């Protein structure tokens, strides 16, 4: 009959070889687990470290190109005053309707005509105290997009003939500047790479691949502004300058980061 106090595991003094092997196995397991934990900790603490600390060069450059303008945009406004607000509104609306019809007669598409502002303000006599309303001013602005260069001078002259009191914010743009943008970008990238190569050479390093790239756009327009506040007589035939659409400058700014070896 087995001894009740006996155990499945032999006593160390009964099986010394088994005890030694078991002890060695347990010690090896503890060491292995410790090594794996240390390795995992080191790997987790270095996530992204290699990429962040990799040597690199950051450069930036600008490229420019020109695009031929083929669209002109101008704001044409009318302002009318009257003792009653409704009368001022009616006068401004009638003048603007006539001006809009004239633009369509010149071949301007309805989609290229936009009412960009409409305002009615009271006029005060500040010499009295308190100030009193003596009339109303109604103004309306039509933004006209002109897609034919030969119509620019005609549109401006016709607007003056019809009593426009403000003609301004004339600016030009290219309908499609894709080619100019591509040319400017190529120039900027070439400049940036040359700069990076020169820097790497000065450092005694070799230029590697592009790590990151970004760009932004710029450009310049050639605005023309003039207000006609005194009378429409200043817009008689021949009074307008010979407006030319000219060119617009397209600018591309590039920002590159190169790896170096």
Short mmCIF file of C-alpha atoms in Angstrom, two decimals:
data_model
loop_
_atom_site.label_atom_id
_atom_site.label_comp_id
_atom_site.label_asym_id
_atom_site.label_seq_id
_atom_site.Cartn_x
_atom_site.Cartn_y
_atom_site.Cartn_z
CA UNK A 1 0.00 0.00 0.00
CA UNK A 2 1.52 3.38 -1.03
CA UNK A 3 2.65 5.79 1.62
CA UNK A 4 0.06 8.63 1.96
CA UNK A 5 2.80 11.13 2.41
CA UNK A 6 4.53 10.20 -0.86
CA UNK A 7 4.41 12.64 -3.81
CA UNK A 8 4.38 12.29 -7.61
CA UNK A 9 7.61 14.25 -7.70
CA UNK A 10 10.55 12.35 -6.20
CA UNK A 11 12.37 13.83 -3.27
CA UNK A 12 15.62 15.57 -4.20
CA UNK A 13 17.61 13.28 -2.02
CA UNK A 14 16.00 10.24 -3.68
CA UNK A 15 16.64 11.37 -7.29
CA UNK A 16 19.57 13.86 -7.29
CA UNK A 17 20.07 13.66 -11.08
CA UNK A 18 16.44 14.52 -11.76
CA UNK A 19 16.61 17.38 -9.31
CA UNK A 20 19.71 18.86 -10.95
CA UNK A 21 18.22 18.58 -14.44
CA UNK A 22 14.98 20.18 -13.31
CA UNK A 23 16.86 23.02 -11.66
CA UNK A 24 18.94 23.64 -14.77
CA UNK A 25 15.83 23.58 -16.95
CA UNK A 26 14.04 26.10 -14.76
CA UNK A 27 17.10 28.37 -14.68
CA UNK A 28 17.43 28.22 -18.47
CA UNK A 29 13.75 29.12 -18.86
CA UNK A 30 14.09 32.10 -16.57
CA UNK A 31 17.16 33.33 -18.48
CA UNK A 32 15.41 32.88 -21.83
CA UNK A 33 12.33 34.76 -20.70
CA UNK A 34 14.51 37.56 -19.35
CA UNK A 35 16.45 37.83 -22.61
CA UNK A 36 13.25 37.92 -24.69
CA UNK A 37 11.74 40.61 -22.45
CA UNK A 38 14.90 42.73 -22.74
CA UNK A 39 14.92 42.33 -26.52
CA UNK A 40 11.25 43.27 -26.80
CA UNK A 41 11.81 46.37 -24.65
CA UNK A 42 14.78 47.51 -26.74
CA UNK A 43 12.87 47.00 -29.99
CA UNK A 44 9.80 48.88 -28.74
CA UNK A 45 11.92 51.79 -27.54
CA UNK A 46 13.56 52.07 -30.95
CA UNK A 47 10.42 52.09 -33.10
CA UNK A 48 10.93 54.81 -35.74
CA UNK A 49 14.31 55.67 -34.25
CA UNK A 50 16.29 54.55 -37.28
CA UNK A 51 14.13 56.54 -39.68
CA UNK A 52 14.08 59.66 -37.53
CA UNK A 53 17.79 59.72 -36.90
CA UNK A 54 18.87 58.72 -40.42
CA UNK A 55 21.17 61.44 -41.83
CA UNK A 56 19.46 63.64 -44.40
CA UNK A 57 19.59 67.02 -46.13
CA UNK A 58 16.63 69.39 -46.44
CA UNK A 59 16.59 71.86 -49.34
CA UNK A 60 14.11 74.22 -50.96
CA UNK A 61 14.01 76.06 -54.27
CA UNK A 62 11.75 78.16 -56.46
CA UNK A 63 10.89 77.72 -60.12
CA UNK A 64 9.11 80.22 -62.35
CA UNK A 65 7.43 80.14 -65.75
CA UNK A 66 5.01 82.36 -67.63
CA UNK A 67 1.56 81.59 -68.98
CA UNK A 68 -0.22 83.62 -71.62
CA UNK A 69 -3.31 85.28 -70.19
CA UNK A 70 -6.55 84.66 -72.03
CA UNK A 71 -9.17 85.70 -69.45
CA UNK A 72 -9.87 89.15 -68.04
CA UNK A 73 -12.14 89.84 -65.07
CA UNK A 74 -13.47 93.28 -64.15
CA UNK A 75 -15.92 94.71 -61.63
CA UNK A 76 -18.41 97.24 -62.99
CA UNK A 77 -20.54 99.15 -60.51
CA UNK A 78 -23.37 101.66 -60.56
CA UNK A 79 -24.37 103.96 -57.69
CA UNK A 80 -27.58 105.97 -57.52
CA UNK A 81 -28.96 108.32 -54.88
CA UNK A 82 -32.52 109.45 -54.21
CA UNK A 83 -34.59 110.84 -51.31
CA UNK A 84 -36.42 107.50 -50.99
CA UNK A 85 -34.71 104.11 -50.73
CA UNK A 86 -37.10 102.55 -53.24
CA UNK A 87 -36.30 105.23 -55.82
CA UNK A 88 -32.56 104.76 -55.37
CA UNK A 89 -32.98 101.01 -55.74
CA UNK A 90 -35.09 101.35 -58.88
CA UNK A 91 -32.56 103.67 -60.50
CA UNK A 92 -29.63 101.36 -59.67
CA UNK A 93 -31.47 98.26 -60.84
CA UNK A 94 -32.50 99.87 -64.13
CA UNK A 95 -28.93 101.00 -64.78
CA UNK A 96 -27.50 97.58 -63.95
CA UNK A 97 -30.10 95.76 -66.07
CA UNK A 98 -29.15 97.93 -69.04
CA UNK A 99 -25.47 97.28 -68.41
CA UNK A 100 -26.03 93.50 -68.10
CA UNK A 101 -28.01 93.44 -71.34
CA UNK A 102 -25.23 95.35 -73.09
CA UNK A 103 -22.62 92.82 -71.89
CA UNK A 104 -24.70 89.98 -73.32
CA UNK A 105 -25.06 91.88 -76.59
CA UNK A 106 -21.27 92.06 -76.79
CA UNK A 107 -21.10 88.26 -76.59
CA UNK A 108 -20.44 87.76 -72.88
CA UNK A 109 -22.07 84.51 -71.75
CA UNK A 110 -24.60 84.63 -68.93
CA UNK A 111 -22.41 82.25 -66.89
CA UNK A 112 -19.63 84.84 -67.02
CA UNK A 113 -21.79 87.57 -65.47
CA UNK A 114 -22.20 87.63 -61.70
CA UNK A 115 -23.76 90.14 -59.33
CA UNK A 116 -21.02 90.42 -56.72
CA UNK A 117 -22.53 93.10 -54.45
CA UNK A 118 -25.80 94.89 -53.79
CA UNK A 119 -26.09 97.56 -51.08
CA UNK A 120 -28.49 100.27 -49.96
CA UNK A 121 -27.30 102.84 -47.39
CA UNK A 122 -28.95 105.88 -45.83
CA UNK A 123 -27.25 109.25 -46.27
CA UNK A 124 -27.06 111.50 -43.20
CA UNK A 125 -26.79 115.21 -42.64
CA UNK A 126 -24.24 115.37 -39.83
CA UNK A 127 -24.47 119.15 -39.55
CA UNK A 128 -27.66 118.62 -37.62
CA UNK A 129 -27.74 117.14 -34.15
CA UNK A 130 -28.83 114.47 -34.00
CA UNK A 131 -27.97 113.57 -37.62
CA UNK A 132 -30.96 113.07 -39.88
CA UNK A 133 -31.42 110.91 -42.97
CA UNK A 134 -31.55 113.05 -46.10
CA UNK A 135 -31.55 110.32 -48.74
CA UNK A 136 -30.45 106.87 -49.76
CA UNK A 137 -27.64 105.44 -51.85
CA UNK A 138 -28.08 102.19 -53.77
CA UNK A 139 -25.13 100.47 -55.40
CA UNK A 140 -24.71 97.28 -57.35
CA UNK A 141 -21.62 95.59 -58.79
CA UNK A 142 -21.41 93.22 -61.73
CA UNK A 143 -18.34 91.01 -62.12
CA UNK A 144 -17.67 90.33 -65.80
CA UNK A 145 -15.39 87.59 -67.10
CA UNK A 146 -14.08 88.34 -70.59
CA UNK A 147 -12.71 85.40 -72.56
CA UNK A 148 -11.83 87.24 -75.77
CA UNK A 149 -8.94 89.70 -75.57
CA UNK A 150 -10.35 91.96 -78.25
CA UNK A 151 -13.46 92.58 -76.13
CA UNK A 152 -11.67 94.00 -73.08
CA UNK A 153 -11.47 97.60 -74.30
CA UNK A 154 -14.98 97.39 -75.76
CA UNK A 155 -16.47 96.17 -72.47
CA UNK A 156 -14.78 98.92 -70.48
CA UNK A 157 -15.85 101.61 -72.93
CA UNK A 158 -19.43 100.38 -73.14
CA UNK A 159 -19.71 100.30 -69.36
CA UNK A 160 -18.74 103.97 -69.18
CA UNK A 161 -21.20 104.91 -71.89
CA UNK A 162 -24.00 103.29 -69.89
CA UNK A 163 -23.25 105.30 -66.76
CA UNK A 164 -21.07 102.95 -64.72
CA UNK A 165 -19.71 104.91 -61.80
CA UNK A 166 -17.02 102.41 -60.76
CA UNK A 167 -14.88 100.25 -63.01
CA UNK A 168 -12.04 98.46 -61.32
CA UNK A 169 -10.29 95.34 -60.06
CA UNK A 170 -9.38 94.43 -63.62
CA UNK A 171 -7.05 91.44 -63.60
CA UNK A 172 -5.87 88.78 -66.01
CA UNK A 173 -5.28 85.07 -65.79
CA UNK A 174 -4.57 82.02 -67.91
CA UNK A 175 -7.45 79.62 -68.32
CA UNK A 176 -5.03 76.67 -68.24
CA UNK A 177 -1.59 77.15 -66.70
CA UNK A 178 -0.77 73.44 -66.40
CA UNK A 179 2.17 73.57 -68.80
CA UNK A 180 3.67 76.62 -67.09
CA UNK A 181 3.22 74.99 -63.68
CA UNK A 182 5.00 71.83 -64.83
CA UNK A 183 7.88 73.89 -66.23
CA UNK A 184 8.20 75.85 -62.99
CA UNK A 185 8.14 72.64 -60.95
CA UNK A 186 10.86 71.00 -63.06
CA UNK A 187 13.05 74.07 -62.68
CA UNK A 188 12.53 74.17 -58.92
CA UNK A 189 13.31 70.46 -58.45
CA UNK A 190 16.47 70.75 -60.56
CA UNK A 191 17.65 73.70 -58.45
CA UNK A 192 16.86 71.85 -55.22
CA UNK A 193 18.76 68.72 -56.31
CA UNK A 194 21.79 70.76 -57.38
CA UNK A 195 21.75 72.45 -53.98
CA UNK A 196 21.49 69.10 -52.19
CA UNK A 197 24.32 67.59 -54.25
CA UNK A 198 26.60 70.53 -53.51
CA UNK A 199 25.82 70.30 -49.79
CA UNK A 200 26.42 66.55 -49.68
CA UNK A 201 29.73 66.94 -51.52
CA UNK A 202 30.84 69.63 -49.09
CA UNK A 203 30.03 67.25 -46.23
CA UNK A 204 31.91 64.38 -47.83
CA UNK A 205 28.71 62.41 -48.19
CA UNK A 206 26.78 60.82 -51.08
CA UNK A 207 23.29 61.97 -51.96
CA UNK A 208 20.65 59.28 -51.61
CA UNK A 209 16.96 58.97 -52.44
CA UNK A 210 14.24 61.55 -51.79
CA UNK A 211 12.76 60.98 -48.34
CA UNK A 212 9.97 63.57 -48.52
CA UNK A 213 8.60 66.16 -50.94
CA UNK A 214 6.11 69.01 -50.76
CA UNK A 215 5.35 72.11 -52.80
CA UNK A 216 3.38 75.33 -52.74
CA UNK A 217 2.19 77.67 -55.45
CA UNK A 218 2.65 81.36 -56.03
CA UNK A 219 2.23 83.84 -58.84
CA UNK A 220 1.58 87.41 -59.77
CA UNK A 221 -1.08 89.25 -61.67
CA UNK A 222 -1.02 92.62 -63.31
CA UNK A 223 -4.06 94.55 -62.00
CA UNK A 224 -5.47 97.67 -63.53
CA UNK A 225 -7.81 99.88 -61.54
CA UNK A 226 -9.58 103.11 -62.25
CA UNK A 227 -12.71 104.70 -60.83
CA UNK A 228 -15.00 106.99 -62.75
CA UNK A 229 -16.88 109.01 -60.17
CA UNK A 230 -17.30 112.43 -61.78
CA UNK A 231 -19.32 111.64 -64.88
CA UNK A 232 -19.67 109.16 -67.69
CA UNK A 233 -18.10 111.76 -70.00
CA UNK A 234 -14.69 110.48 -68.89
CA UNK A 235 -15.47 107.24 -70.72
CA UNK A 236 -16.05 108.67 -74.16
CA UNK A 237 -14.58 106.84 -77.13
CA UNK A 238 -10.82 106.99 -77.08
CA UNK A 239 -10.57 107.74 -73.35
CA UNK A 240 -9.80 104.13 -72.41
CA UNK A 241 -6.22 102.85 -72.53
CA UNK A 242 -5.29 100.08 -74.90
CA UNK A 243 -5.47 97.28 -72.32
CA UNK A 244 -3.26 94.25 -73.01
CA UNK A 245 -3.73 90.88 -71.32
CA UNK A 246 -0.02 90.08 -71.26
CA UNK A 247 1.34 87.15 -69.23
CA UNK A 248 1.10 85.84 -65.69
CA UNK A 249 4.05 84.47 -63.76
CA UNK A 250 3.62 81.04 -62.21
CA UNK A 251 5.82 80.20 -59.22
CA UNK A 252 6.32 76.77 -57.66
CA UNK A 253 8.19 76.36 -54.36
CA UNK A 254 9.48 72.85 -53.62
CA UNK A 255 10.74 71.41 -50.35
CA UNK A 256 12.76 68.16 -50.52
CA UNK A 257 14.48 65.98 -47.97
CA UNK A 258 17.27 63.72 -49.30
CA UNK A 259 18.89 60.81 -47.53
CA UNK A 260 22.69 60.92 -47.44
CA UNK A 261 25.23 58.14 -47.04
#
